[in-house]
Coordinates of C-alpha atoms in Angstrom, one line a residue:
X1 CA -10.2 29.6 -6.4
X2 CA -10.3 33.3 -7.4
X3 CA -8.4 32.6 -9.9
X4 CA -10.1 30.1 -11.4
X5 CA -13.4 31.8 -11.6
X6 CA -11.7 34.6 -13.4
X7 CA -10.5 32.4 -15.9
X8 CA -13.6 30.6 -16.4
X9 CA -15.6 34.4 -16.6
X10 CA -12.8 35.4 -19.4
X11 CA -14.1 32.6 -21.6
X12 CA -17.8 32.7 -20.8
X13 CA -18.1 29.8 -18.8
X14 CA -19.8 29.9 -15.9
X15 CA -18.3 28.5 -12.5
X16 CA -20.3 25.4 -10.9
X17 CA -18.7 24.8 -7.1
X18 CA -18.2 20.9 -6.5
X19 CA -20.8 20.1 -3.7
X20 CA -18.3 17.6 -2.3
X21 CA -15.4 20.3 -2.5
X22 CA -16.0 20.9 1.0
X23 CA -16.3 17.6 2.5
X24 CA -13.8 15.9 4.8
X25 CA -14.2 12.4 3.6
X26 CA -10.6 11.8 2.4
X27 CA -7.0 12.6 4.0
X28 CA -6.3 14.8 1.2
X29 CA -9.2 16.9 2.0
X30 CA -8.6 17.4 5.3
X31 CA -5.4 18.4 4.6
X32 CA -6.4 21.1 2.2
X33 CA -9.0 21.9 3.9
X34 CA -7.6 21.7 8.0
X35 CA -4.3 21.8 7.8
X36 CA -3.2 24.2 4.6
X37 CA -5.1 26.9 6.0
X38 CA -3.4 26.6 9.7
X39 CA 0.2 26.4 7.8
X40 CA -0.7 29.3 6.0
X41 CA -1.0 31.3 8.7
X42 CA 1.0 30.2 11.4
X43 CA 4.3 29.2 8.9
X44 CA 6.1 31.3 7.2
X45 CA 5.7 31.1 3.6
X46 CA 9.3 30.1 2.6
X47 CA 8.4 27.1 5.2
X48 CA 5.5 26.5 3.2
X49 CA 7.5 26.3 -0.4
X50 CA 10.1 24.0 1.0
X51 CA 7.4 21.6 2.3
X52 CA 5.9 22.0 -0.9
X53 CA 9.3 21.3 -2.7
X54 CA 9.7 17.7 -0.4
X55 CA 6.0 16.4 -0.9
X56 CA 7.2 17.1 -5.0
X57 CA 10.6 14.9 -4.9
X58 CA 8.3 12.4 -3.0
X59 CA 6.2 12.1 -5.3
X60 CA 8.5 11.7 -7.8
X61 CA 10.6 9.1 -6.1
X62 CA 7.4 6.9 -5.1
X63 CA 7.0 7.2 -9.1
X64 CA 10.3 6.4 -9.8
X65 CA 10.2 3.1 -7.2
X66 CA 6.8 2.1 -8.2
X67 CA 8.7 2.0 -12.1
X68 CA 11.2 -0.3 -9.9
X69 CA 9.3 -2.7 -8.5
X70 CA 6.8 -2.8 -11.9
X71 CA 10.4 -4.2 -13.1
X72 CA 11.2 -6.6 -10.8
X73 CA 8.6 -8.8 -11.4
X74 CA 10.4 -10.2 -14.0
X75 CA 13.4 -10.7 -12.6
X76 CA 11.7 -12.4 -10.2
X77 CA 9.8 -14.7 -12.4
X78 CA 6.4 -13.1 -11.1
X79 CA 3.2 -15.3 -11.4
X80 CA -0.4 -14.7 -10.5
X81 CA -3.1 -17.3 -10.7
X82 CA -6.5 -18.0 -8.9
X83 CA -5.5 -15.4 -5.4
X84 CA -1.1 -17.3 -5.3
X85 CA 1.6 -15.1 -6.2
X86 CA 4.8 -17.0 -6.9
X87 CA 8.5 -15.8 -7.5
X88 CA 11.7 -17.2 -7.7
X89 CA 12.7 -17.2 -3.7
X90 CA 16.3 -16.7 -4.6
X91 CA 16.2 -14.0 -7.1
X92 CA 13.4 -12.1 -4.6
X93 CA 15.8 -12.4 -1.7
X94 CA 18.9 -10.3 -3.8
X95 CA 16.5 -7.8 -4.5
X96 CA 17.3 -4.1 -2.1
X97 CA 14.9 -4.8 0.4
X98 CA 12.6 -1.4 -0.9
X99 CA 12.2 -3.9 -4.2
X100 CA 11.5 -6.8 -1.8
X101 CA 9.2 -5.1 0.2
X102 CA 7.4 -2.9 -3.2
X103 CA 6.6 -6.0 -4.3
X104 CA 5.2 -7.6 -1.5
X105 CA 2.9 -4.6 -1.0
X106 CA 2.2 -5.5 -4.8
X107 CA 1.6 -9.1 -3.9
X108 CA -0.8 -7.9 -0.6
X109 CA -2.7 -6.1 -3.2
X110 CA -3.2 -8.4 -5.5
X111 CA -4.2 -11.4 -3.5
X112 CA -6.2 -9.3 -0.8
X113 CA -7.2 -5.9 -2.3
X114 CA -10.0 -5.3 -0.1
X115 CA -7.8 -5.5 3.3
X116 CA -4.1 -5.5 2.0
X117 CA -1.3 -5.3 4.8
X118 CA -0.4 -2.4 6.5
X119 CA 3.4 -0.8 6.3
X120 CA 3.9 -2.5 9.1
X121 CA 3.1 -5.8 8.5
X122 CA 4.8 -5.8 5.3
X123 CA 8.1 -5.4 6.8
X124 CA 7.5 -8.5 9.1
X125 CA 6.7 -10.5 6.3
X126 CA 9.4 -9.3 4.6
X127 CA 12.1 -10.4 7.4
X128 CA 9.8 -13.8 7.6
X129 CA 9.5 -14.6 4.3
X130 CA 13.8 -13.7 3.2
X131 CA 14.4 -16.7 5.8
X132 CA 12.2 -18.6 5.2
X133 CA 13.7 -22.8 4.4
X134 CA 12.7 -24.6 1.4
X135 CA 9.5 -26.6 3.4
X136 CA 8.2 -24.4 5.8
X137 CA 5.2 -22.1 5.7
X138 CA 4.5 -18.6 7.3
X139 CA 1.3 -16.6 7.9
X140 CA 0.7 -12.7 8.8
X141 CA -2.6 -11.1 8.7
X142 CA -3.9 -12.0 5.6
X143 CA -0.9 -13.7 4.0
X144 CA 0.5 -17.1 4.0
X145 CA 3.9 -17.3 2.6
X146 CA 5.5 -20.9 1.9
X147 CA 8.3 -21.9 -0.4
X148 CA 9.2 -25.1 -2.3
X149 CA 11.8 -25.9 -4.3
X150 CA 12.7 -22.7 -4.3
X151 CA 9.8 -20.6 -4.7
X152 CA 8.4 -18.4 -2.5
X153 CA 4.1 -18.1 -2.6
X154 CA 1.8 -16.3 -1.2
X155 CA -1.8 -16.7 -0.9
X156 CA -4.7 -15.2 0.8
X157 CA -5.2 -16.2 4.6
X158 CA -9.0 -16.6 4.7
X159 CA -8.5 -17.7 8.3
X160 CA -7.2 -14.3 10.0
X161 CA -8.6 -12.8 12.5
X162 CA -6.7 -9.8 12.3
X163 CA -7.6 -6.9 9.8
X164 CA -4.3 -5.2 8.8
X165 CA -5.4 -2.1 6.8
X166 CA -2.8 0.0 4.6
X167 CA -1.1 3.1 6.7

């Protein structure tokens, strides 16, 4: 912060603090705000930059898969229309199961942005929806999966009764 105020005072510009800086109303505020300060002084510092160093490669890598999965929809003939998601059931069931499961986060998103499915949940539906026979039909908190003919679709269950938020 120091250093920010000095840099704004070398140019002439003068420093106006963000009145929500210093609320907790987000995780990533009370992490910098709780937690940093506690790891600063009870961790040592070389701790510190080696945490630092594996939030950074997870970051990267949750880039790098999100680039994957972006992919994958068309290798999985991806289609959205009126709150269904369909994709090729066979070509979606070769996928690494981090594709499968990206996607289906994707799908949760799409079709139910307000309330998508929690980790979880998306790994149920995951094992559910793989084995699932040409016919038949499954449902998970907001989802129902069914697939025909060999594709797999997903719409919005506006009959749940259970909220499954994202972890």
């Amino acid at each position: 912060r120091e250093e920010c105020r000095a840099f704004l005072k070398d140019r002439g510009i003068s420093f106006r603090p963000d009145p929500d800086a210093l609320s907790l109303d987000t995780k990533e505020k009370k992490l910098r705000l709780l937690i940093v300060p506690l790891l600063r002084r009870h961790v040592e510092s070389a701790v510190l930059q080696n945490v630092a160093a594996a939030a950074s490669l997870t970051a990267d890598s949750e880039l790098f898969l999100a680039r994957l999965v972006s992919a994958a929809r068309s290798e999985v003939d991806w289609h959205a229309r009126d709150g269904t998601v369909s994709v090729n059931h066979r070509q979606w069931s070769a996928l690494p199961v981090v594709l499968r499961r990206g996607l289906l986060s994707d799908i949760s998103q799409t079709i139910s942005p307000t309330d998508p499915l929690a980790r979880s949940a998306l790994l149920e539906l995951d094992q559910r929806c793989r084995h699932l026979a040409d016919g038949a039909t499954t449902a998970l908190g907001g989802l129902n999966a069914s697939r025909s003919h060999g594709t797999l679709r997903l719409t919005r269950n506006h009959h749940a009764s259970v909220s499954h938020p994202a972890t």
